[in-house]
Coordinates of N, CA, C and O in Angstrom, one line a residue:
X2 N 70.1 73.3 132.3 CA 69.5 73.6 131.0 C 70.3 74.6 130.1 O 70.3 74.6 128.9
X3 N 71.2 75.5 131.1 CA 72.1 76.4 130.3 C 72.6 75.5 129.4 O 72.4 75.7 128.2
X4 N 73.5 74.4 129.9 CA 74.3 74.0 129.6 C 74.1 73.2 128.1 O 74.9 73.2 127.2
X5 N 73.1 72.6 128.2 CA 72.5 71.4 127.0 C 72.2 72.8 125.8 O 72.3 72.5 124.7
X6 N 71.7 74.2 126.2 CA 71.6 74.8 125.2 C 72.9 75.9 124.6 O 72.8 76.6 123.6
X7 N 73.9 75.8 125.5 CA 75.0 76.2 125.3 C 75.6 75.5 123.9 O 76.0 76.1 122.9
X8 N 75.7 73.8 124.4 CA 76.0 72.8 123.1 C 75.4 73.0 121.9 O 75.9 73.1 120.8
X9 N 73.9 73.0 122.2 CA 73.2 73.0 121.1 C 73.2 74.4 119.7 O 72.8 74.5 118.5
X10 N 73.8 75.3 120.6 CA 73.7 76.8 120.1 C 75.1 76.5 119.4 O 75.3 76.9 118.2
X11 N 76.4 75.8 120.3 CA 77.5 76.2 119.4 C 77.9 74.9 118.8 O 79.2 74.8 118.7
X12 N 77.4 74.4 118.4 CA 77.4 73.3 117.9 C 76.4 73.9 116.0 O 76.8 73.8 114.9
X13 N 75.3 74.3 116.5 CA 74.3 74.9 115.2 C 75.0 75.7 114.3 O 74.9 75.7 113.1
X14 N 76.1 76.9 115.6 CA 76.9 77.3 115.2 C 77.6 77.3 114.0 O 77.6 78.0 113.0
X15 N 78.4 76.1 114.5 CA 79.5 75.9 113.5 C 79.1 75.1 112.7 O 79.9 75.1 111.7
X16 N 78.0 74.2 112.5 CA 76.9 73.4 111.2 C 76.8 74.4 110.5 O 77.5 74.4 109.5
X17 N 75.9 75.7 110.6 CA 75.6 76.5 109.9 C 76.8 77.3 109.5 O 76.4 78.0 108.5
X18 N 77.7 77.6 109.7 CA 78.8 78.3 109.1 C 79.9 77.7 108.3 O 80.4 78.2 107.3
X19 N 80.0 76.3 108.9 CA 81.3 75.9 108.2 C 80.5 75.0 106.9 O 79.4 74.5 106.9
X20 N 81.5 75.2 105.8 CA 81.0 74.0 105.0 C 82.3 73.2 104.4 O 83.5 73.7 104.3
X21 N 81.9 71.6 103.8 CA 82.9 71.7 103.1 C 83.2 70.0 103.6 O 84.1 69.1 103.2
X22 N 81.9 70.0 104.6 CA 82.0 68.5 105.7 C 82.4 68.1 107.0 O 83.2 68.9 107.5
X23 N 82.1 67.0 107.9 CA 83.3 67.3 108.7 C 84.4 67.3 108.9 O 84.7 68.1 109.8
X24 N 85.2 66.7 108.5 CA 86.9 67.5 108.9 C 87.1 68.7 108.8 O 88.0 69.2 109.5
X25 N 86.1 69.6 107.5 CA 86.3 71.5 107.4 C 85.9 71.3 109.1 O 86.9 71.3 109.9
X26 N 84.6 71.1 109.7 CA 84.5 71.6 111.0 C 84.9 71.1 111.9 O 84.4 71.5 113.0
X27 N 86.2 69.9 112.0 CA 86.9 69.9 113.3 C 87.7 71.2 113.8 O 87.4 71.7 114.9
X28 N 88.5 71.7 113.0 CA 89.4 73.3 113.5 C 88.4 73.7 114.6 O 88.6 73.6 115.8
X29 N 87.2 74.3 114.0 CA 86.3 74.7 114.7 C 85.9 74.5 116.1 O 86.0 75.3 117.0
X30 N 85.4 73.1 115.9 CA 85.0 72.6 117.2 C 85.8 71.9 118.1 O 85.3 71.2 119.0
X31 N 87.8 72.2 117.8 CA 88.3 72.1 118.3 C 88.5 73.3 119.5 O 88.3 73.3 120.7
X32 N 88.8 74.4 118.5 CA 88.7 75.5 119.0 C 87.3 75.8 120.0 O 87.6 76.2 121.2
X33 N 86.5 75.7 119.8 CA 85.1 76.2 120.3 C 85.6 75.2 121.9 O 85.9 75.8 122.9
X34 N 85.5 73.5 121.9 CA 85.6 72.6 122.6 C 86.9 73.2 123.8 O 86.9 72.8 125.0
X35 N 87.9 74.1 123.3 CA 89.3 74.4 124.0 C 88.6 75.9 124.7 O 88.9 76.4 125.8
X36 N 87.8 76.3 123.9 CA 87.5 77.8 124.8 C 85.8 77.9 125.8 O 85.4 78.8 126.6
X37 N 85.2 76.7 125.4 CA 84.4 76.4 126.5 C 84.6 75.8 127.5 O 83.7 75.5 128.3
X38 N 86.3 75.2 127.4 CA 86.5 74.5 128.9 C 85.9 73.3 128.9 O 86.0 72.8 130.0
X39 N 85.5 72.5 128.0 CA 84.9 71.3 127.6 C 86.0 70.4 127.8 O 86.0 69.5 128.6
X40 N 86.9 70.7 127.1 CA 88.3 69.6 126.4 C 89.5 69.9 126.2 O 89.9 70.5 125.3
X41 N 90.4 69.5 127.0 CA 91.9 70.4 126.8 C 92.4 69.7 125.5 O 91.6 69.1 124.8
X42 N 93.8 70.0 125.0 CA 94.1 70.0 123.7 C 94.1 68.6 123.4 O 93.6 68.2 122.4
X43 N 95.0 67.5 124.7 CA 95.3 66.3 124.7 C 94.0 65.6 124.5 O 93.9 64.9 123.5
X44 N 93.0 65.6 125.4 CA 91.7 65.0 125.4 C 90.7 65.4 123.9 O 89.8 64.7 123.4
X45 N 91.2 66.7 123.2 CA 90.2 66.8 122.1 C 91.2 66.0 121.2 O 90.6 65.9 120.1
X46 N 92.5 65.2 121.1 CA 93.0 64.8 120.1 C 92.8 63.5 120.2 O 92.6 62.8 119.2
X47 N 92.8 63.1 121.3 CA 92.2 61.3 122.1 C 90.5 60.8 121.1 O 90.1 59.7 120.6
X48 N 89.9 62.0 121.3 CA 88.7 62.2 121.0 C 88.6 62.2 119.1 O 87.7 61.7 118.4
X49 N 89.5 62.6 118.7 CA 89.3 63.0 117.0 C 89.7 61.2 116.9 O 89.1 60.4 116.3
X50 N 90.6 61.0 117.6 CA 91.0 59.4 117.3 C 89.9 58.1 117.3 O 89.7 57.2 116.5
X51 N 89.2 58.3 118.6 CA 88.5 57.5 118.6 C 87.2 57.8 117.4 O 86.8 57.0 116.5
X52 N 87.0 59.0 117.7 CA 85.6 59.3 116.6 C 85.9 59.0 115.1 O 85.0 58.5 114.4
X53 N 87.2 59.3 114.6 CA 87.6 58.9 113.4 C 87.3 57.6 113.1 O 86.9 57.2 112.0
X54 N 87.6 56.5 114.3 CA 87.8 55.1 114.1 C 86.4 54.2 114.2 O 86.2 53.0 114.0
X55 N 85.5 55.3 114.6 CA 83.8 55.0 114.4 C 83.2 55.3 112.9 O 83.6 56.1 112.1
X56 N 81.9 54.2 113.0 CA 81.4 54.2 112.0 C 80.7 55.5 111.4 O 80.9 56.0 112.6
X57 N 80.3 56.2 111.0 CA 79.7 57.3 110.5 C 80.9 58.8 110.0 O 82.1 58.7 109.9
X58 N 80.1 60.0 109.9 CA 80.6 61.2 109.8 C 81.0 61.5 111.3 O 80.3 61.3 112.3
X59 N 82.7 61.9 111.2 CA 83.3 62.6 112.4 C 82.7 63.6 112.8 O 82.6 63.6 114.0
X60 N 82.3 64.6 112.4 CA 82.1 66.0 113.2 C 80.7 65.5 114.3 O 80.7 65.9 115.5
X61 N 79.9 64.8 113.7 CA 78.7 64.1 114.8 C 79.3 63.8 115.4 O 79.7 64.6 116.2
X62 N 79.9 62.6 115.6 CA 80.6 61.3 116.5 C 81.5 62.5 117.4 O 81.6 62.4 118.6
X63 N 82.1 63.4 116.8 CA 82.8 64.4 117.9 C 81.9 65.0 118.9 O 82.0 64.8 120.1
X64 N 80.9 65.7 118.1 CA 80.3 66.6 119.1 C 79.2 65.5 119.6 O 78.5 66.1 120.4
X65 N 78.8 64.3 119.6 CA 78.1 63.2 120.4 C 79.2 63.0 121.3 O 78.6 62.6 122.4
X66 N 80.7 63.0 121.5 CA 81.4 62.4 122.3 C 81.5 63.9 123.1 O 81.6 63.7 124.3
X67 N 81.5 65.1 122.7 CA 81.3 66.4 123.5 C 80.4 66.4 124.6 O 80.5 66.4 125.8
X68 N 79.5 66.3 123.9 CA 78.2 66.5 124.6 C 77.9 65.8 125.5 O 77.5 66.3 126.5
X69 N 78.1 64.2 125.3 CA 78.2 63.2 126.7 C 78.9 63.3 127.8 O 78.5 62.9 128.9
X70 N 80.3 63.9 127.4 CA 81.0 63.6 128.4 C 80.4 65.0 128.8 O 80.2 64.9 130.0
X71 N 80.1 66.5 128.3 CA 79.4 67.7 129.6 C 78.8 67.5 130.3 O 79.0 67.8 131.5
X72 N 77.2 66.4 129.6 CA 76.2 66.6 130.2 C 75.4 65.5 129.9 O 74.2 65.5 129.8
X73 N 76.3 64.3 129.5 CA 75.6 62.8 129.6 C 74.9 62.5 128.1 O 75.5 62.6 127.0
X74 N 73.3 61.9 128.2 CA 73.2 61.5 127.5 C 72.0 63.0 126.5 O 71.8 63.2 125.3
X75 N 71.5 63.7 127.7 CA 70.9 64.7 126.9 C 72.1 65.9 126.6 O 71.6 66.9 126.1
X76 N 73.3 66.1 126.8 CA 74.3 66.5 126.1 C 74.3 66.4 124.8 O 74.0 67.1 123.8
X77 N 75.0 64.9 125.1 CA 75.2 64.4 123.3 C 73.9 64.3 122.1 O 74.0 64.2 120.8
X78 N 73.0 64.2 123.0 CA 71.8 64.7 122.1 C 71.6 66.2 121.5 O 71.3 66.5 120.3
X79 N 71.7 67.2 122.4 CA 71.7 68.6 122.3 C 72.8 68.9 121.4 O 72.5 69.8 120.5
X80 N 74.3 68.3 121.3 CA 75.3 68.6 120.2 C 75.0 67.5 118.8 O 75.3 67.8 117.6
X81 N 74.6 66.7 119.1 CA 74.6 66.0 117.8 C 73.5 66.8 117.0 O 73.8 67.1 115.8
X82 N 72.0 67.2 117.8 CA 71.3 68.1 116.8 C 71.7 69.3 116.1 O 71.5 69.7 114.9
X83 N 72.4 70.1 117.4 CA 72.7 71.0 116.9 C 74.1 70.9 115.6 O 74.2 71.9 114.9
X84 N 74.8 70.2 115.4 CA 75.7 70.0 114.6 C 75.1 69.4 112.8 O 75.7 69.5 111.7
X85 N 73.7 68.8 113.2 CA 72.9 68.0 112.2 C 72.3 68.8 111.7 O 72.4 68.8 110.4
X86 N 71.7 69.5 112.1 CA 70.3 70.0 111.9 C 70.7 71.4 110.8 O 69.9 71.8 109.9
X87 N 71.6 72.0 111.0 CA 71.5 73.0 109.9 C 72.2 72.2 108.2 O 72.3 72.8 107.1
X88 N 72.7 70.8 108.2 CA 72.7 70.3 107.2 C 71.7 70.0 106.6 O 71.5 70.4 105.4
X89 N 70.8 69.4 107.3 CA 69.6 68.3 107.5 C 68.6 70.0 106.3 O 68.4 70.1 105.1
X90 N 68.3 70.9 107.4 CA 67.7 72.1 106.6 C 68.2 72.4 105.5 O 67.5 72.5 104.5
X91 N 69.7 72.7 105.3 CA 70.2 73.4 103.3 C 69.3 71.9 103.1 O 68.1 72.1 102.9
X92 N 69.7 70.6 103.2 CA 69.6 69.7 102.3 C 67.7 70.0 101.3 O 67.2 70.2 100.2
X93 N 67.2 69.9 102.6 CA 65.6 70.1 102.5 C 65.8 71.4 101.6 O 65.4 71.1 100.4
X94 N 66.1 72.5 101.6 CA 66.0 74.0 101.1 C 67.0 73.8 99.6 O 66.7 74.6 98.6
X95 N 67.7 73.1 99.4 CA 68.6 72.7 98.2 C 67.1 72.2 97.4 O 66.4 72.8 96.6
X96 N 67.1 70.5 97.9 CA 66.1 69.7 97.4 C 65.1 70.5 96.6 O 64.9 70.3 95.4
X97 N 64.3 71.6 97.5 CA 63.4 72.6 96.7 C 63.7 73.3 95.6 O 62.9 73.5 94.7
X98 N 64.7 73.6 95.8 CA 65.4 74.9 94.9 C 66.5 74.2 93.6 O 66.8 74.7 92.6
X99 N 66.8 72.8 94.0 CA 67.9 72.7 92.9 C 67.4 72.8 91.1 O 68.1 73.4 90.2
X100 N 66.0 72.0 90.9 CA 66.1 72.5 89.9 C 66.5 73.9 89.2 O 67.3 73.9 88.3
X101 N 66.0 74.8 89.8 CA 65.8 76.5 89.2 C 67.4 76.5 89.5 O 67.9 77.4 88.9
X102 N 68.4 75.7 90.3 CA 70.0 76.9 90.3 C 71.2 75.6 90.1 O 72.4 75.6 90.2
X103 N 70.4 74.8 89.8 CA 72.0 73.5 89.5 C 72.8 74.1 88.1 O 74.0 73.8 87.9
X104 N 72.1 74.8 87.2 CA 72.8 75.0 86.0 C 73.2 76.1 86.1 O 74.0 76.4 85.2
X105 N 72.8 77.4 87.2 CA 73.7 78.6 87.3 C 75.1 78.7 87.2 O 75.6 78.1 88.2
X106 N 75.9 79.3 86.6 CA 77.0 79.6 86.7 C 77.8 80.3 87.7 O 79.0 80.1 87.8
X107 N 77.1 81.2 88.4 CA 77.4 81.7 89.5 C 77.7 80.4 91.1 O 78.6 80.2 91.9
X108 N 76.6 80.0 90.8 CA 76.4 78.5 92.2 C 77.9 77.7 92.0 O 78.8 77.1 92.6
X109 N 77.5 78.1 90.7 CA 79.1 76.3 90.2 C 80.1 77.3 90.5 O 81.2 76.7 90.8
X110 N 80.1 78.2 90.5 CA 81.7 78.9 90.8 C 81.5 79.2 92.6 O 82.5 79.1 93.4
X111 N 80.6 79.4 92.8 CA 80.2 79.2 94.5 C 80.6 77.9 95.2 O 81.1 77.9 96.3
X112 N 80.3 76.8 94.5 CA 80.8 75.8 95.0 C 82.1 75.8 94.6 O 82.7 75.5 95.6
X113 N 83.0 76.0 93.6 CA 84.6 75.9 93.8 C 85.0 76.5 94.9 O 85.7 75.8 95.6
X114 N 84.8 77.6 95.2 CA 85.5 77.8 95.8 C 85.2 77.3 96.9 O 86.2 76.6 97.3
X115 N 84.5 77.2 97.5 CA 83.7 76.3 98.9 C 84.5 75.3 99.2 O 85.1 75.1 100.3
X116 N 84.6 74.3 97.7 CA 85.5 73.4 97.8 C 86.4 73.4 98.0 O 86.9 72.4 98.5
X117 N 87.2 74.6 97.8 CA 88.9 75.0 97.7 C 89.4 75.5 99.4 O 90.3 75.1 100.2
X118 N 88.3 76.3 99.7 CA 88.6 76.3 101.0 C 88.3 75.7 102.0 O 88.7 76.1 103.1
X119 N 87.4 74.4 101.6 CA 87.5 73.2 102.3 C 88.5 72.6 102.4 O 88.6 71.8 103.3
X120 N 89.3 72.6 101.8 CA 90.8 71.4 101.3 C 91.7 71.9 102.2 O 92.4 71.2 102.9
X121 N 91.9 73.6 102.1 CA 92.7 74.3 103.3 C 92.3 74.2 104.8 O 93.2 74.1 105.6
X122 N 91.0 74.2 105.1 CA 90.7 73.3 106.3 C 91.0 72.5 107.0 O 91.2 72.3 108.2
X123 N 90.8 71.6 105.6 CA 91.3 70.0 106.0 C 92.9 70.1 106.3 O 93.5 69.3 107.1
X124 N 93.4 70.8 105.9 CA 95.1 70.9 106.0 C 95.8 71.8 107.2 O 97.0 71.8 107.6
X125 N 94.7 72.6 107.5 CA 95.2 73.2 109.0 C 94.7 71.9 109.4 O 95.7 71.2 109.3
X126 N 93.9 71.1 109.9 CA 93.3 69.8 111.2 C 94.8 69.7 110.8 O 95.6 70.3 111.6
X127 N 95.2 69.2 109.9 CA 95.9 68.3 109.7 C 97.7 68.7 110.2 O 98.4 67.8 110.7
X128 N 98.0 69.9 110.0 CA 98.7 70.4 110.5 C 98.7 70.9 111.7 O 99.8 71.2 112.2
X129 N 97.6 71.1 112.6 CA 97.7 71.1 114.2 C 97.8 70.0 114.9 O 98.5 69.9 115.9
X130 N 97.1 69.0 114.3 CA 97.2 67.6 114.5 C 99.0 66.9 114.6 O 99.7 66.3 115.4
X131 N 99.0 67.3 114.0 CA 100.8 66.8 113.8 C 101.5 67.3 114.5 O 102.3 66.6 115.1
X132 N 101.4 68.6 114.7 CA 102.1 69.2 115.8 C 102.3 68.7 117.0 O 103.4 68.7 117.6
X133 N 100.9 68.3 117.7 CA 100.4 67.7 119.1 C 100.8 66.4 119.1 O 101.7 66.1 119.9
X134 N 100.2 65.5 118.0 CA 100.9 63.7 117.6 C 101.9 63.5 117.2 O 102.1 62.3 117.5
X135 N 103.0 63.9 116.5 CA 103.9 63.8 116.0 C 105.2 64.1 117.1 O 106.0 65.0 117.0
X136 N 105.3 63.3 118.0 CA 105.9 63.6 118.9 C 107.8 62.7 118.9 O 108.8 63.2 119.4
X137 N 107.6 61.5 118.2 CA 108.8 61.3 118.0 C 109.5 60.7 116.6 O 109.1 61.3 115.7
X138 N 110.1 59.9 116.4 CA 110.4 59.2 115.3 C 109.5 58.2 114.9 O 109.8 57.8 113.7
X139 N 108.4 57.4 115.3 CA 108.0 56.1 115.1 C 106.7 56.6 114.9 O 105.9 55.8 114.4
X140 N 106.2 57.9 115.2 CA 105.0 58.7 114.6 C 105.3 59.0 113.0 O 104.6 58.5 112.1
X141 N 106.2 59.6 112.8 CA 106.4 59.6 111.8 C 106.7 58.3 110.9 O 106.7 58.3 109.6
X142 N 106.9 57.6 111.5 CA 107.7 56.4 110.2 C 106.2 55.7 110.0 O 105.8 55.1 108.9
X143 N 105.5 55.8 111.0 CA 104.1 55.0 110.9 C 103.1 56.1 110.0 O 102.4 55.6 109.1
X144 N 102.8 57.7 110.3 CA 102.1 58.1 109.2 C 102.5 57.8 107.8 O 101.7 57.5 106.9
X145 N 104.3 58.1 107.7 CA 104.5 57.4 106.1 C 103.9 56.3 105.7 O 103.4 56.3 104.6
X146 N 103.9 55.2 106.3 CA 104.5 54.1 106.0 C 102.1 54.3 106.0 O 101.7 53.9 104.9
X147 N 101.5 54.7 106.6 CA 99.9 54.3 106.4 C 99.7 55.4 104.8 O 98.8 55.2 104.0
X148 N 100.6 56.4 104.7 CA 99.9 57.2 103.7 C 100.6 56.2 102.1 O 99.9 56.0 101.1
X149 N 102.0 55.7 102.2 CA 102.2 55.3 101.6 C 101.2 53.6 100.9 O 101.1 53.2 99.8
X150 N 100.6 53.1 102.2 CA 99.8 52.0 102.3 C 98.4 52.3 101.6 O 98.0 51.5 100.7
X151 N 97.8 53.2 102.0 CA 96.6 54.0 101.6 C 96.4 54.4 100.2 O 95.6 53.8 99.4
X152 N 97.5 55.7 100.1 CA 97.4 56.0 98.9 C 97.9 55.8 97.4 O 97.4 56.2 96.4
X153 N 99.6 54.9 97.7 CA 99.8 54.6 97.0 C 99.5 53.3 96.4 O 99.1 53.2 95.2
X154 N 99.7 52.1 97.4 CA 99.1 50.6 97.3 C 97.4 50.4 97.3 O 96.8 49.4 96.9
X155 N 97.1 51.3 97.8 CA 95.4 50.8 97.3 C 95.2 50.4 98.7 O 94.0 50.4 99.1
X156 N 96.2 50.0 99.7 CA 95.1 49.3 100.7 C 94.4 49.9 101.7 O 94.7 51.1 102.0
X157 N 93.3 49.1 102.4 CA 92.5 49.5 102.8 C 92.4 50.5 104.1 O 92.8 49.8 105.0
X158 N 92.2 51.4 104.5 CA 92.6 52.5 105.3 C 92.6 51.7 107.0 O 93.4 51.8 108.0
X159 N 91.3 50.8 106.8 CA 90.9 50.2 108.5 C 91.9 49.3 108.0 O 92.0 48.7 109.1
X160 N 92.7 48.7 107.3 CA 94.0 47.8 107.7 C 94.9 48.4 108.0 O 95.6 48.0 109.0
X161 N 95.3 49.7 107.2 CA 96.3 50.3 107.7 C 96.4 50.8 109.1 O 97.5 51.0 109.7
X162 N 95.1 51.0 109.7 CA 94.5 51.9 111.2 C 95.5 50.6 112.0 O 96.5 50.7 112.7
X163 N 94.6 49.1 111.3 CA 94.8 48.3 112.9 C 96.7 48.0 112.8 O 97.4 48.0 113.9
X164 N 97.4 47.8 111.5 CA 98.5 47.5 111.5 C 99.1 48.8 112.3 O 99.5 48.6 113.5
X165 N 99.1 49.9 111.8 CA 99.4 50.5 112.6 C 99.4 50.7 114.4 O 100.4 50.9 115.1
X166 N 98.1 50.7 114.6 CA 98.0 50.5 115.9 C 98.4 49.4 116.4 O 98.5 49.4 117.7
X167 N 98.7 48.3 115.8 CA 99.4 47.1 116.3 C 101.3 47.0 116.3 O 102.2 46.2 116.6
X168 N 101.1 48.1 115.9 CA 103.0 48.6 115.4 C 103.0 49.0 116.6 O 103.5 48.3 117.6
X169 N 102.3 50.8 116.8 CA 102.3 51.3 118.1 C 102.3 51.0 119.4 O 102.9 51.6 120.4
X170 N 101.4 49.3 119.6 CA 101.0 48.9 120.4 C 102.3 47.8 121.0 O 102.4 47.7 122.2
X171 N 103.3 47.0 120.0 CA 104.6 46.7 120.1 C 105.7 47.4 120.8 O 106.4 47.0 121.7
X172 N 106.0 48.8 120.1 CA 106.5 49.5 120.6 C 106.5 50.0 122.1 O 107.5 49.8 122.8
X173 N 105.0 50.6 122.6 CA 105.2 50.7 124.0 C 104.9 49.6 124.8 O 105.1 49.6 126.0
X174 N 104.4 48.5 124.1 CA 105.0 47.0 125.2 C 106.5 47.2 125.1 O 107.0 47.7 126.1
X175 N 107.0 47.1 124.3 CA 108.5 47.0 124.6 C 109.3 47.7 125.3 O 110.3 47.3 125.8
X176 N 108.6 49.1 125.2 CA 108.9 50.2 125.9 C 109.0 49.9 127.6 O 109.9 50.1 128.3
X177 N 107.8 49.4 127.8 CA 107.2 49.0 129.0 C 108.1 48.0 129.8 O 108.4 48.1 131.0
X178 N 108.5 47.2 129.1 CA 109.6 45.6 129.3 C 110.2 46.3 129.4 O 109.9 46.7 130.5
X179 N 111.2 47.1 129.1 CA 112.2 47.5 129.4 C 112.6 48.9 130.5 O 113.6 49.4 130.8
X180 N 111.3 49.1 130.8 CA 111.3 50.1 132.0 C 111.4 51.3 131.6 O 111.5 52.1 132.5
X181 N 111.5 51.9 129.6 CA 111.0 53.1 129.2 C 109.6 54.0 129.6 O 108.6 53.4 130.0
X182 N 109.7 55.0 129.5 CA 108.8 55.7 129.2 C 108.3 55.6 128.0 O 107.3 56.2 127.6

């Protein structure tokens, strides 16, 4: 029982503190996931991969894949709440209040910045990320070659996933045929 309220507590955690979405709160719950002994570095990046490639918001699909593998299926229930539920409430506590403060000037400058340091967030994941995946030449030619796909051509992000992954997946067959590592 420690355990399911352990998740649920640091999981509420970082819902209630971080804003900005989930990717602001992967750092986090990378971090958190690395100092609870949950998930070593390798397995929390295995983990951002698959959850990314699932349907919904990552930071759930993370901490549902946290939580299952601690403590099964009332785990991933204990982190998925706790990661939800302090959204789930501002939303309800906004909902009430937005008339009286959507036109404050203060709030709108409250959310810039929120916003701003969401974006730096997103760019640390992004940069530890790389560090860990980015391990040889064909990592790299394949992020260009998906950002250039994505964001310059318009195309579709899940085409670029599977081409990609179908590039990757050539490579270490071949690797393999030939008796590489």
């Amino acid at each position: 029982m420690k355990t399911l309220w352990t998740l649920f507590r640091v999981f509420f955690t970082i819902g209630l503190l971080t804003f900005g979405g989930g990717l602001a709160m992967v750092p986090a719950i990378r971090r958190q996931a690395k100092e609870q002994g949950w998930m070593t570095e390798e397995e929390m990046l295995d983990c951002i991969a698959i959850c990314q490639s699932l349907p919904g918001m990552i930071a759930p699909n993370i901490c549902t894949y946290i939580g299952n593998r601690v403590k099964g299926v009332p785990g991933a229930i204990a982190a998925t709440l706790g990661i939800v539920l302090p959204a789930f409430l501002s939303i309800l506590i906004i909902l009430m209040f937005l008339g009286h403060i959507e036109d404050n000037p203060y709030v709108k400058g409250a959310f810039v910045g929120v916003q701003s340091a969401s974006v730096g967030l997103i760019l640390m994941t992004v940069y530890q990320m790389s560090r860990n995946i980015m391990k040889n030449w064909l990592s790299w030619v394949l992020a260009a070659v998906s950002f250039v796909l994505v964001v310059v051509l318009g195309v579709n992000a899940i085409l670029s996933i599977i081409l990609c992954g179908f590039v990757g997946w050539l490579s270490w067959y071949a690797c393999r045929k030939e008796g590489k590592k």
